[in-house]
């Protein structure tokens, strides 16, 4: 180890603010409140104040006109607007405040964000040292993409990433997807039930959510519990329920970057940290022309289903690198997991190890 | 001939139309070398979305998932990789640099409306350690995690009525799935030293000391609300009465998380 190693934290989905032309748009607290108010009995009052559900939808929607491009044509549909990532939300990462944050637009294509991460790692590589990274949730997927890109750019050398990075803690990273992403695309109640019709439209412009759809083959079941496939397949979705171009983008991402997630981390010491303390969704049900999210749970962190990952998804090396934490309700839920004393201590200890 | 080589021969011969023989069988995403040597575990192409546990046969690898860690796509042989080091026993701790806002609601002069705003630090350490164990599927598990911690904290304030030093020590209960987003409950002893010159240890005319029980709830790991009943320690000309203190303590950055820049100008200078 070098004393000059640097520590990096990559937050998860919603883990940093969003700025529109450098002005904080109020994610998450203010936007959640205004989204709710704009579809409540105070709708007219909000409209007088210039806030409508339509304006929020317009602002949060993206455009990817070129299906092959990793970067958006427009980061917001608000005329004249430009959304960029803002500061990390320290409330969710208060145990890692000495780490350098890498912030990104967590709505955008994971490949584009991973490419920016790789550039950031190269530009900021400590001389005589390497990076030690904790990637929470989607942040871990960015580290995976960056490792694959590094290998691709070095002629397929799966050890290329290790020139930049010595240790990676993938904290609650949905390496094989999460039903929560599907739930957002099916129900859209993340900013309140009243705002759901708007959220359903805007979230279908976010590639990252599609790229985190569950990949295990019984992620979709029929009413009798028989497996129908995963949620990256066109046939799993009712007509009109999803943008086929986004689904294709998600399949391309998985094939090129997210399958075999640790392959390009040769000579990097990796740990997959998961919680097994909370009820977590593990499938959706196809019922006629509808997808339904049943209230059937297994152990996980509320987003990553730990049991399904171990039973169906993780390969041998991935399992050997997996550390599941918690019993029943004694560990923080997914979005706060980096604040959990045990998880944070285990992560810090892992990153600080010298051998 | 190794089992791997034998399996390869079987496959090659089979492909050449030789008499049918049974290739070595294996289980997808279970340890491959035990069954196939440096060959991969190949699941039939007719299986849609292969997953762990599917039956396969040993053969040259064409995908990384057919190997424990990695397939050399040129030689079509699996490459081994040293497993990550086993997780270690840890002593869980929690640290927070805070902003402390306290108000004395029942004191010798009644309620002091001007809040005492200070900067503090809170540390929590578990009363026990964790012990990871390896499961039969080779993953590691820490199933039992500590619920009880001790809290030690302090804050210094130079606003409000003179200077203030607060020190706190006592147990806290970690309540990860707490109601109303409560994440811990602490019952501690709080010490307060207040005065014009709190560093002057012998001065009983300008400074006073109080000590008493405190109860505090922490929400979402960032925001603590509590109250303490503070009893005078010794005789002090400055203040010899019992006081009731309510306090709010939050991560130093949480205000900027929750309140967008354009609204922050409406906060009091202390809170900013």
Coordinates of C-alpha atoms in Angstrom, one line a residue:
Chain A
X1 CA 0.0 0.0 0.0
X2 CA 1.0 3.6 -0.6
X3 CA 0.3 6.3 1.8
X4 CA -0.7 8.3 -1.2
X5 CA -3.6 6.0 -2.0
X6 CA -6.8 8.0 -2.4
X7 CA -10.3 7.0 -1.2
X8 CA -13.3 7.5 -3.4
X9 CA -17.0 7.1 -2.8
X10 CA -19.5 6.7 -5.6
X11 CA -23.0 7.3 -4.3
X12 CA -26.1 5.4 -5.5
X13 CA -29.2 6.4 -7.3
X14 CA -30.5 9.7 -5.8
X15 CA -27.2 10.0 -3.9
X16 CA -26.4 13.4 -5.2
X17 CA -28.2 16.6 -5.9
X18 CA -29.2 17.7 -9.4
X19 CA -28.5 21.1 -10.7
X20 CA -30.4 22.9 -13.5
X21 CA -28.1 25.5 -15.1
X22 CA -26.1 25.2 -11.8
X23 CA -29.2 25.9 -9.6
X24 CA -30.2 23.2 -7.1
X25 CA -33.5 21.8 -8.2
X26 CA -34.3 20.5 -4.7
X27 CA -33.7 16.8 -5.1
X28 CA -34.8 14.9 -3.0
X29 CA -36.7 16.7 -0.3
X30 CA -38.1 19.8 -2.0
X31 CA -39.0 17.9 -5.2
X32 CA -40.8 15.1 -3.3
X33 CA -42.8 17.8 -1.5
X34 CA -43.6 19.9 -4.5
X35 CA -44.5 16.8 -6.6
X36 CA -46.9 15.8 -3.9
X37 CA -48.3 19.3 -3.5
X38 CA -48.7 19.8 -7.2
X39 CA -51.1 16.9 -7.4
X40 CA -52.9 17.6 -4.1
X41 CA -55.7 19.9 -3.1
X42 CA -53.1 22.7 -3.2
X43 CA -52.6 22.2 -6.9
X44 CA -53.8 25.6 -7.8
X45 CA -51.7 27.3 -5.2
X46 CA -48.7 25.6 -6.5
X47 CA -49.6 26.6 -10.1
X48 CA -49.7 30.2 -9.0
X49 CA -46.2 29.7 -7.6
X50 CA -45.2 28.4 -11.0
X51 CA -44.9 24.7 -10.0
X52 CA -47.0 22.2 -11.8
X53 CA -46.8 18.5 -12.1
X54 CA -46.2 19.0 -15.8
X55 CA -43.3 21.4 -15.2
X56 CA -41.7 18.9 -12.8
X57 CA -42.2 16.1 -15.4
X58 CA -40.7 18.2 -18.1
X59 CA -37.7 19.2 -16.0
X60 CA -36.8 15.6 -14.9
X61 CA -37.4 14.0 -18.3
X62 CA -34.4 13.3 -20.5
X63 CA -34.0 12.6 -24.2
X64 CA -31.8 10.0 -25.9
X65 CA -32.6 10.6 -29.5
X66 CA -29.8 8.4 -30.7
X67 CA -30.3 4.9 -29.4
X68 CA -26.6 4.1 -29.8
X69 CA -25.4 7.1 -27.9
X70 CA -24.4 6.7 -24.3
X71 CA -25.0 10.4 -23.6
X72 CA -28.3 12.2 -23.7
X73 CA -29.4 14.5 -26.4
X74 CA -31.1 16.6 -23.7
X75 CA -30.6 16.2 -20.0
X76 CA -33.9 17.9 -19.4
X77 CA -36.8 18.8 -21.6
X78 CA -37.2 22.2 -19.9
X79 CA -36.4 24.7 -22.7
X80 CA -33.0 26.2 -22.0
X81 CA -32.3 23.8 -19.1
X82 CA -29.3 21.7 -18.5
X83 CA -29.2 19.2 -15.7
X84 CA -25.9 18.2 -14.1
X85 CA -24.9 16.4 -10.9
X86 CA -24.6 18.4 -7.8
X87 CA -23.0 17.7 -4.4
X88 CA -23.2 14.3 -2.8
X89 CA -26.0 13.9 -0.2
X90 CA -24.0 13.5 2.9
X91 CA -27.0 12.5 4.9
X92 CA -26.8 9.1 3.2
X93 CA -23.0 8.9 3.4
X94 CA -22.1 10.5 6.7
X95 CA -19.6 7.8 7.6
X96 CA -17.5 8.5 4.4
X97 CA -17.1 12.2 4.6
X98 CA -13.3 12.1 4.2
X99 CA -13.6 10.2 0.9
X100 CA -13.5 12.0 -2.4
X101 CA -17.0 11.9 -3.9
X102 CA -17.6 11.1 -7.6
X103 CA -21.0 12.5 -8.5
X104 CA -22.9 11.7 -11.7
X105 CA -26.4 12.1 -13.1
X106 CA -27.9 8.9 -11.7
X107 CA -30.7 9.0 -14.3
X108 CA -28.4 8.7 -17.2
X109 CA -26.9 5.8 -19.1
X110 CA -24.6 3.8 -16.7
X111 CA -22.1 3.4 -19.5
X112 CA -21.7 7.1 -20.0
X113 CA -21.4 7.6 -16.2
X114 CA -18.8 4.8 -16.1
X115 CA -16.8 6.3 -18.9
X116 CA -16.7 9.6 -16.9
X117 CA -15.7 7.7 -13.8
X118 CA -12.8 6.1 -15.7
X119 CA -11.6 9.5 -16.9
X120 CA -11.9 10.8 -13.3
X121 CA -9.9 7.9 -12.0
X122 CA -7.2 8.4 -14.6
X123 CA -7.0 12.2 -14.2
X124 CA -6.9 12.0 -10.4
X125 CA -4.8 8.9 -9.9
X126 CA -2.4 9.6 -7.0
X127 CA 1.2 9.5 -8.1
X128 CA 2.7 6.4 -6.6
X129 CA -0.6 5.2 -5.3
X130 CA -4.0 3.9 -6.4
X131 CA -7.7 4.5 -5.7
X132 CA -9.6 2.6 -3.0
X133 CA -13.3 2.8 -4.0
X134 CA -16.6 2.2 -2.3
X135 CA -19.5 2.2 -4.7
X136 CA -22.9 2.2 -3.2
X137 CA -25.8 0.7 -5.2
X138 CA -25.7 2.1 -8.8
X139 CA -22.3 3.6 -7.9
X140 CA -20.9 0.1 -7.8
X141 CA -22.2 -0.6 -11.3
X142 CA -20.2 2.5 -12.5
X143 CA -17.1 0.9 -11.0
X144 CA -17.9 -2.3 -12.9
X145 CA -18.4 -0.5 -16.2
X146 CA -15.2 1.5 -15.6
X147 CA -13.2 -1.7 -15.1
X148 CA -14.6 -3.2 -18.3
X149 CA -13.9 -0.1 -20.3
X150 CA -10.3 0.0 -19.0
X151 CA -9.9 -3.6 -20.1
X152 CA -11.4 -2.8 -23.5
X153 CA -9.1 0.1 -24.0
X154 CA -6.0 -1.9 -23.1
X155 CA -6.6 -4.7 -25.6
X156 CA -8.7 -6.9 -23.4
X157 CA -6.3 -6.9 -20.5
X158 CA -8.5 -7.7 -17.5
X159 CA -5.8 -6.4 -15.1
X160 CA -5.8 -2.9 -16.7
X161 CA -8.2 -1.5 -14.0
X162 CA -5.8 -2.7 -11.3
X163 CA -3.2 -0.1 -12.5
X164 CA -5.7 2.5 -11.2
X165 CA -7.5 0.8 -8.4
X166 CA -6.3 -1.5 -5.6
X167 CA -9.6 -2.2 -3.7
X168 CA -13.3 -2.0 -4.5
X169 CA -16.1 -2.4 -2.0
X170 CA -19.4 -2.9 -3.9
X171 CA -21.9 -1.9 -1.3
X172 CA -25.4 -3.2 -2.0
X173 CA -24.8 -3.0 -5.7
X174 CA -27.5 -4.5 -7.8
X175 CA -25.1 -6.5 -10.0
X176 CA -27.9 -8.6 -11.4
X177 CA -30.6 -6.0 -11.1
X178 CA -33.4 -5.2 -8.7
X179 CA -37.2 -5.4 -8.7
X180 CA -37.3 -1.9 -7.3
X181 CA -36.3 -0.6 -10.7
X182 CA -39.2 -2.5 -12.3
X183 CA -41.5 -1.2 -9.6
X184 CA -40.6 2.3 -10.5
X185 CA -41.4 1.6 -14.1
X186 CA -44.6 -0.3 -13.3
X187 CA -46.1 1.7 -10.4
X188 CA -44.2 5.0 -10.5
X189 CA -45.1 6.0 -7.0
X190 CA -41.6 7.1 -6.0
X191 CA -42.6 10.8 -5.7
X192 CA -46.1 10.1 -4.4
X193 CA -49.1 8.2 -5.7
X194 CA -50.8 11.4 -7.1
X195 CA -47.7 12.2 -9.1
X196 CA -47.4 8.6 -10.5
X197 CA -48.8 9.2 -14.0
X198 CA -46.1 11.9 -14.5
X199 CA -43.4 9.8 -12.9
X200 CA -44.2 6.9 -15.1
X201 CA -43.7 9.1 -18.2
X202 CA -40.5 10.7 -17.0
X203 CA -38.8 7.6 -15.6
X204 CA -39.2 5.9 -19.0
X205 CA -36.6 8.4 -20.3
X206 CA -34.0 7.4 -17.7
X207 CA -31.7 4.6 -19.0
X208 CA -30.2 3.8 -15.6
X209 CA -33.5 2.4 -14.2
X210 CA -33.8 0.1 -17.2
X211 CA -30.2 -1.0 -16.9
X212 CA -30.9 -2.1 -13.3
X213 CA -33.9 -4.3 -14.2
X214 CA -33.7 -7.8 -12.7
X215 CA -32.0 -10.5 -14.8
X216 CA -32.8 -13.8 -13.1
X217 CA -35.1 -16.0 -15.0
X218 CA -37.9 -16.2 -12.5
X219 CA -38.0 -12.4 -12.1
X220 CA -41.3 -12.6 -13.9
X221 CA -43.8 -15.3 -12.9
X222 CA -47.3 -16.2 -14.0
X223 CA -50.2 -16.3 -11.5
X224 CA -49.4 -19.8 -10.6
X225 CA -45.8 -19.0 -9.8
X226 CA -44.2 -20.5 -12.9
X227 CA -41.2 -18.6 -14.2
X228 CA -41.7 -16.6 -17.3
X229 CA -38.3 -15.0 -17.8
X230 CA -36.5 -11.8 -16.7
X231 CA -37.4 -8.1 -17.2
X232 CA -34.9 -7.4 -19.9
X233 CA -37.0 -9.5 -22.3
X234 CA -39.5 -7.6 -24.5
X235 CA -42.0 -10.4 -24.0
X236 CA -42.1 -9.8 -20.3
X237 CA -43.6 -6.4 -20.7
X238 CA -47.2 -5.6 -21.8
X239 CA -47.5 -3.6 -25.0
X240 CA -46.8 0.0 -24.4
X241 CA -45.5 -0.5 -20.8
X242 CA -41.9 0.2 -21.7
X243 CA -39.8 1.9 -24.3
X244 CA -38.3 -0.9 -26.5
X245 CA -35.3 1.2 -27.3
X246 CA -34.6 1.6 -23.6
X247 CA -34.9 -2.1 -23.1
X248 CA -32.5 -2.8 -25.9
X249 CA -30.1 -0.3 -24.4
X250 CA -30.3 -2.2 -21.1
X251 CA -29.6 -5.5 -22.8
X252 CA -26.6 -4.0 -24.7
X253 CA -25.3 -2.7 -21.4
X254 CA -25.7 -6.0 -19.6
X255 CA -24.1 -8.0 -22.4
X256 CA -21.1 -5.6 -22.8
X257 CA -20.5 -4.5 -19.3
X258 CA -22.6 -6.0 -16.5
X259 CA -22.5 -9.7 -17.2
X260 CA -19.6 -11.3 -15.4
X261 CA -19.2 -8.1 -13.4
X262 CA -15.9 -8.8 -11.7
X263 CA -14.0 -10.2 -14.7
X264 CA -12.1 -7.0 -15.4
X265 CA -11.1 -6.5 -11.8
X266 CA -8.3 -9.0 -11.9
X267 CA -5.6 -8.1 -9.3
X268 CA -8.1 -5.7 -7.6
X269 CA -9.2 -6.9 -4.2
X270 CA -13.0 -6.9 -4.3
X271 CA -15.7 -7.3 -1.7
X272 CA -19.4 -7.5 -2.3
X273 CA -21.2 -6.2 0.8
X274 CA -24.9 -7.0 1.1
X275 CA -27.5 -6.8 3.8
X276 CA -29.9 -9.6 4.6
X277 CA -31.9 -7.8 7.2
X278 CA -35.0 -6.6 5.4
X279 CA -37.9 -7.9 3.3
X280 CA -37.0 -7.4 -0.3
X281 CA -39.0 -7.9 -3.5
X282 CA -37.7 -10.7 -5.8
X283 CA -40.2 -11.0 -8.7
X284 CA -43.2 -9.5 -10.4
X285 CA -46.3 -11.3 -11.7
X286 CA -47.6 -11.1 -15.2
X287 CA -51.3 -11.1 -15.0
X288 CA -52.9 -10.8 -18.5
X289 CA -51.9 -7.5 -19.8
X290 CA -50.6 -6.2 -16.6
X291 CA -47.4 -6.5 -14.5
X292 CA -48.1 -6.6 -10.8
X293 CA -45.6 -6.2 -8.0
X294 CA -46.8 -8.8 -5.3
X295 CA -46.1 -8.2 -1.7
X296 CA -43.9 -11.3 -1.5
X297 CA -40.5 -10.8 0.0
X298 CA -37.2 -12.5 0.7
X299 CA -34.2 -11.4 2.7
X300 CA -32.2 -8.5 1.4
X301 CA -31.6 -4.8 2.0
X302 CA -35.1 -3.7 0.6
X303 CA -33.6 -3.4 -2.9
X304 CA -31.1 -6.1 -3.5
X305 CA -32.5 -9.6 -2.9
X306 CA -29.7 -11.4 -1.2
X307 CA -31.2 -14.9 -1.3
X308 CA -31.9 -14.8 -5.0
X309 CA -28.4 -13.4 -5.7
X310 CA -26.8 -16.3 -3.8
X311 CA -29.1 -18.9 -5.1
X312 CA -29.3 -18.0 -8.8
X313 CA -26.9 -15.3 -9.8
X314 CA -23.5 -15.1 -8.2
X315 CA -20.7 -17.1 -9.7
X316 CA -18.0 -18.9 -7.5
X317 CA -15.6 -16.0 -7.3
X318 CA -18.4 -13.5 -6.7
X319 CA -19.7 -15.7 -3.8
X320 CA -16.2 -16.0 -2.3
X321 CA -16.1 -12.2 -2.3
X322 CA -19.6 -11.7 -0.8
X323 CA -20.2 -10.7 2.8
X324 CA -23.8 -10.6 3.9
X325 CA -24.6 -8.6 7.0
X326 CA -27.5 -8.5 9.4
X327 CA -30.1 -10.7 11.0
X328 CA -33.7 -9.4 11.2
X329 CA -34.2 -5.7 11.0
X330 CA -30.8 -4.9 12.6
X331 CA -29.1 -3.3 9.6
X332 CA -30.0 0.0 7.8
X333 CA -32.2 -0.2 4.7
X334 CA -30.7 0.1 1.3
X335 CA -30.6 3.8 0.8
X336 CA -29.1 4.4 4.3
X337 CA -26.8 1.3 4.3
X338 CA -23.6 3.3 4.1
X339 CA -24.5 4.9 7.4
X340 CA -25.0 1.6 9.2
X341 CA -22.3 1.3 11.9
X342 CA -21.4 -2.3 11.1
X343 CA -21.6 -2.0 7.3
X344 CA -19.6 1.3 7.4
X345 CA -17.0 -0.2 9.7
X346 CA -16.6 -3.4 7.7
X347 CA -16.3 -1.3 4.5
X348 CA -13.8 1.1 6.0
X349 CA -11.7 -1.7 7.4
X350 CA -11.7 -3.5 4.1
X351 CA -10.6 -0.4 2.2
X352 CA -7.9 0.4 4.6
X353 CA -6.3 -3.0 4.6
X354 CA -2.7 -3.0 3.6
X355 CA -2.5 -6.5 2.1
Chain B
X1 CA -4.8 -38.0 -18.6
X2 CA -6.4 -35.4 -16.4
X3 CA -10.2 -35.3 -16.1
X4 CA -10.2 -32.0 -18.0
X5 CA -8.3 -33.4 -20.9
X6 CA -10.5 -36.5 -20.9
X7 CA -13.5 -34.3 -21.1
X8 CA -12.0 -32.4 -24.0
X9 CA -11.2 -35.6 -25.8
X10 CA -14.8 -36.7 -25.3
X11 CA -16.1 -33.5 -26.7
X12 CA -13.8 -33.5 -29.7
X13 CA -14.5 -37.1 -30.5
X14 CA -18.2 -36.5 -30.0
X15 CA -18.0 -33.6 -32.4
X16 CA -16.3 -35.8 -35.0
X17 CA -19.1 -38.2 -35.0
X18 CA -17.5 -40.9 -32.9
X19 CA -19.5 -43.3 -30.9
X20 CA -21.5 -41.4 -28.3
X21 CA -19.9 -41.1 -24.9
X22 CA -20.9 -39.2 -21.8
X23 CA -19.1 -36.0 -21.3
X24 CA -18.1 -35.1 -17.7
X25 CA -21.1 -33.4 -16.1
X26 CA -20.9 -30.3 -13.9
X27 CA -23.2 -27.7 -12.3
X28 CA -23.3 -24.2 -13.6
X29 CA -21.7 -21.6 -11.3
X30 CA -20.6 -24.2 -8.8
X31 CA -16.8 -24.8 -8.4
X32 CA -15.7 -25.8 -11.9
X33 CA -12.2 -27.2 -11.3
X34 CA -13.5 -30.0 -9.2
X35 CA -15.6 -31.2 -12.0
X36 CA -13.8 -30.0 -15.1
X37 CA -10.2 -29.0 -14.4
X38 CA -9.4 -26.0 -16.5
X39 CA -12.4 -26.5 -18.8
X40 CA -15.6 -24.6 -18.3
X41 CA -19.0 -25.8 -17.3
X42 CA -21.1 -25.3 -20.4
X43 CA -24.9 -25.3 -20.2
X44 CA -26.9 -26.4 -23.2
X45 CA -27.7 -23.6 -25.6
X46 CA -31.4 -24.7 -25.4
X47 CA -31.5 -23.4 -21.8
X48 CA -32.8 -19.9 -21.7
X49 CA -31.1 -17.6 -19.2
X50 CA -28.8 -20.1 -17.6
X51 CA -28.4 -19.7 -13.9
X52 CA -26.7 -21.2 -10.9
X53 CA -27.5 -24.8 -10.4
X54 CA -28.3 -25.7 -14.1
X55 CA -26.7 -28.9 -15.2
X56 CA -23.9 -28.6 -17.7
X57 CA -21.0 -30.5 -19.3
X58 CA -17.3 -29.8 -19.1
X59 CA -15.9 -28.2 -22.3
X60 CA -13.8 -25.3 -23.7
X61 CA -15.1 -22.1 -22.2
X62 CA -16.5 -19.4 -24.4
X63 CA -18.0 -17.2 -21.7
X64 CA -16.6 -16.1 -18.3
X65 CA -19.6 -17.4 -16.5
X66 CA -18.6 -20.9 -17.4
X67 CA -15.6 -20.6 -15.2
X68 CA -15.2 -19.8 -11.5
X69 CA -13.6 -16.4 -12.2
X70 CA -12.5 -15.8 -15.8
X71 CA -12.3 -17.6 -19.2
X72 CA -9.2 -17.0 -21.3
X73 CA -11.1 -16.5 -24.5
X74 CA -8.1 -17.3 -26.7
X75 CA -7.2 -20.7 -25.2
X76 CA -10.8 -21.4 -24.0
X77 CA -9.4 -22.5 -20.7
X78 CA -10.5 -21.2 -17.3
X79 CA -8.1 -18.9 -15.4
X80 CA -8.0 -19.1 -11.6
X81 CA -8.1 -16.1 -9.3
X82 CA -7.2 -15.9 -5.7
X83 CA -10.3 -15.3 -3.6
X84 CA -10.7 -12.1 -1.8
X85 CA -9.4 -12.1 1.7
X86 CA -11.8 -13.3 4.3
X87 CA -13.7 -10.6 6.1
X88 CA -12.3 -9.9 9.6
X89 CA -13.8 -9.4 13.0
X90 CA -14.6 -5.7 13.5
X91 CA -15.6 -3.4 16.3
X92 CA -18.4 -1.3 14.9
X93 CA -18.1 2.4 15.4
X94 CA -20.0 5.5 14.3
X95 CA -18.6 9.0 14.0
X96 CA -20.4 12.3 13.3
X97 CA -19.3 15.9 13.4
X98 CA -22.4 17.9 14.4
X99 CA -24.0 21.2 14.8
X100 CA -25.6 21.5 18.2
X101 CA -28.5 23.8 19.0
X102 CA -29.6 23.8 22.6
X103 CA -32.1 25.8 24.5
X104 CA -32.6 26.1 28.2
X105 CA -36.4 25.9 28.7
X106 CA -36.6 26.0 32.5
X107 CA -33.8 27.8 34.2
X108 CA -33.4 30.3 37.0
X109 CA -34.3 33.1 34.6
X110 CA -37.0 31.1 32.9
X111 CA -36.6 30.1 29.2
X112 CA -33.6 31.4 27.4
X113 CA -35.0 31.8 23.9
X114 CA -31.6 32.5 22.4
X115 CA -30.3 29.2 21.3
X116 CA -26.9 27.9 22.2
X117 CA -25.3 27.0 18.9
X118 CA -22.1 25.0 18.9
X119 CA -20.0 22.5 17.1
X120 CA -19.7 19.0 18.3
X121 CA -18.6 15.5 17.8
X122 CA -20.4 12.2 18.5
X123 CA -18.7 8.9 18.7
X124 CA -20.4 5.5 19.2
X125 CA -18.7 2.2 19.8
X126 CA -20.4 -1.1 20.0
X127 CA -20.2 -3.2 23.2
X128 CA -19.3 -6.2 21.2
X129 CA -17.6 -7.2 18.0
X130 CA -18.8 -9.0 14.9
X131 CA -17.6 -12.4 13.8
X132 CA -18.0 -13.3 10.1
X133 CA -18.5 -17.0 9.2
X134 CA -18.2 -18.7 5.9
X135 CA -21.4 -20.5 4.7
X136 CA -21.5 -23.7 2.7
X137 CA -22.0 -21.8 -0.6
X138 CA -18.7 -20.0 0.1
X139 CA -20.3 -16.6 0.9
X140 CA -19.5 -14.9 4.2
X141 CA -22.1 -13.9 6.7
X142 CA -22.2 -11.7 9.8
X143 CA -25.6 -12.7 11.1
X144 CA -25.4 -11.2 14.6
X145 CA -24.7 -7.5 14.7
X146 CA -24.5 -5.4 17.9
X147 CA -27.5 -3.5 19.0
X148 CA -26.0 -1.8 22.0
X149 CA -23.4 0.9 21.8
X150 CA -21.9 3.5 24.1
X151 CA -22.0 7.1 23.1
X152 CA -19.4 9.7 23.9
X153 CA -19.8 13.2 22.6
X154 CA -19.0 16.8 23.2
X155 CA -19.9 20.2 21.9
X156 CA -18.5 23.7 22.3
X157 CA -20.6 26.8 21.9
X158 CA -19.7 30.4 22.0
X159 CA -23.0 31.9 21.1
X160 CA -25.9 32.4 23.4
X161 CA -25.4 33.1 27.1
X162 CA -21.7 33.0 27.4
X163 CA -19.5 30.0 26.6
X164 CA -20.8 26.4 26.9
X165 CA -19.1 23.1 27.0
X166 CA -21.3 20.0 26.8
X167 CA -20.0 16.4 27.4
X168 CA -22.1 13.3 27.1
X169 CA -21.5 9.7 27.9
X170 CA -23.9 6.7 28.1
X171 CA -25.4 3.7 26.3
X172 CA -27.4 3.9 23.1
X173 CA -29.6 1.3 21.5
X174 CA -29.3 0.9 17.7
X175 CA -32.8 0.6 16.2
X176 CA -32.2 0.1 12.5
X177 CA -35.9 -0.6 11.7
X178 CA -37.2 1.9 14.2
X179 CA -40.6 3.6 14.1
X180 CA -40.8 7.1 12.5
X181 CA -37.3 6.7 11.1
X182 CA -35.7 6.5 14.5
X183 CA -32.3 4.9 14.2
X184 CA -31.1 5.0 17.8
X185 CA -32.2 5.9 21.4
X186 CA -29.6 7.0 23.9
X187 CA -29.9 7.4 27.7
X188 CA -26.8 9.3 28.7
X189 CA -25.4 11.6 31.3
X190 CA -24.9 15.2 30.1
X191 CA -22.5 17.6 31.7
X192 CA -22.7 21.3 31.1
X193 CA -20.2 24.0 32.0
X194 CA -21.4 27.5 31.2
X195 CA -20.0 30.9 32.0
X196 CA -17.9 33.8 30.8
X197 CA -14.6 32.0 31.2
X198 CA -15.2 28.3 31.2
X199 CA -11.6 27.5 30.9
X200 CA -11.0 29.0 34.3
X201 CA -11.4 25.9 36.4
X202 CA -11.7 27.5 39.9
X203 CA -13.9 30.4 39.2
X204 CA -17.3 29.8 40.8
X205 CA -18.6 33.3 40.2
X206 CA -18.6 33.5 36.5
X207 CA -19.0 29.8 35.6
X208 CA -21.2 27.0 36.8
X209 CA -21.4 23.2 36.2
X210 CA -24.4 21.0 35.9
X211 CA -24.9 17.3 35.4
X212 CA -27.9 15.2 34.7
X213 CA -29.7 12.5 32.8
X214 CA -30.4 13.0 29.1
X215 CA -32.7 11.1 26.7
X216 CA -32.2 11.5 23.0
X217 CA -33.7 10.1 19.8
X218 CA -31.7 10.0 16.6
X219 CA -33.5 10.0 13.3
X220 CA -32.0 8.6 10.1
X221 CA -28.5 8.6 11.5
X222 CA -28.3 12.3 11.1
X223 CA -30.6 14.2 13.4
X224 CA -30.8 13.9 17.2
X225 CA -33.5 15.4 19.4
X226 CA -33.1 15.2 23.1
X227 CA -33.7 16.7 26.5
X228 CA -31.8 16.7 29.7
X229 CA -32.5 17.7 33.3
X230 CA -29.3 19.3 34.7
X231 CA -28.7 19.5 38.4
X232 CA -26.1 22.0 39.8
X233 CA -22.8 20.7 40.9
X234 CA -21.6 22.4 44.0
X235 CA -22.3 26.0 44.9
X236 CA -21.9 28.6 42.2
X237 CA -22.7 32.2 42.4
X238 CA -23.4 32.3 38.7
X239 CA -26.2 29.7 38.7
X240 CA -27.2 27.2 41.3
X241 CA -30.6 26.1 39.9
X242 CA -31.7 23.0 38.1
X243 CA -32.2 23.5 34.4
X244 CA -34.0 21.7 31.6
X245 CA -32.3 21.6 28.3
X246 CA -33.7 20.6 25.0
X247 CA -31.3 20.1 22.1
X248 CA -31.1 19.4 18.4
X249 CA -28.0 17.9 17.0
X250 CA -27.4 17.2 13.3
X251 CA -24.8 16.3 10.9
X252 CA -23.0 19.4 9.8
X253 CA -23.9 19.0 6.2
X254 CA -27.5 17.9 6.5
X255 CA -29.0 21.4 6.1
X256 CA -27.4 21.8 2.7
X257 CA -28.7 18.3 1.8
X258 CA -32.3 19.2 2.7
X259 CA -32.5 22.9 1.9
X260 CA -31.6 24.1 -1.6
X261 CA -29.1 27.0 -1.8
X262 CA -31.8 29.5 -2.8
X263 CA -33.7 29.0 0.5
X264 CA -30.7 29.0 2.8
X265 CA -30.7 32.8 3.0
X266 CA -33.8 32.6 5.1
X267 CA -32.1 30.6 7.8
X268 CA -30.6 32.4 10.8
X269 CA -26.9 33.2 10.5
X270 CA -26.2 30.7 13.3
X271 CA -27.8 27.9 11.4
X272 CA -26.2 28.9 8.1

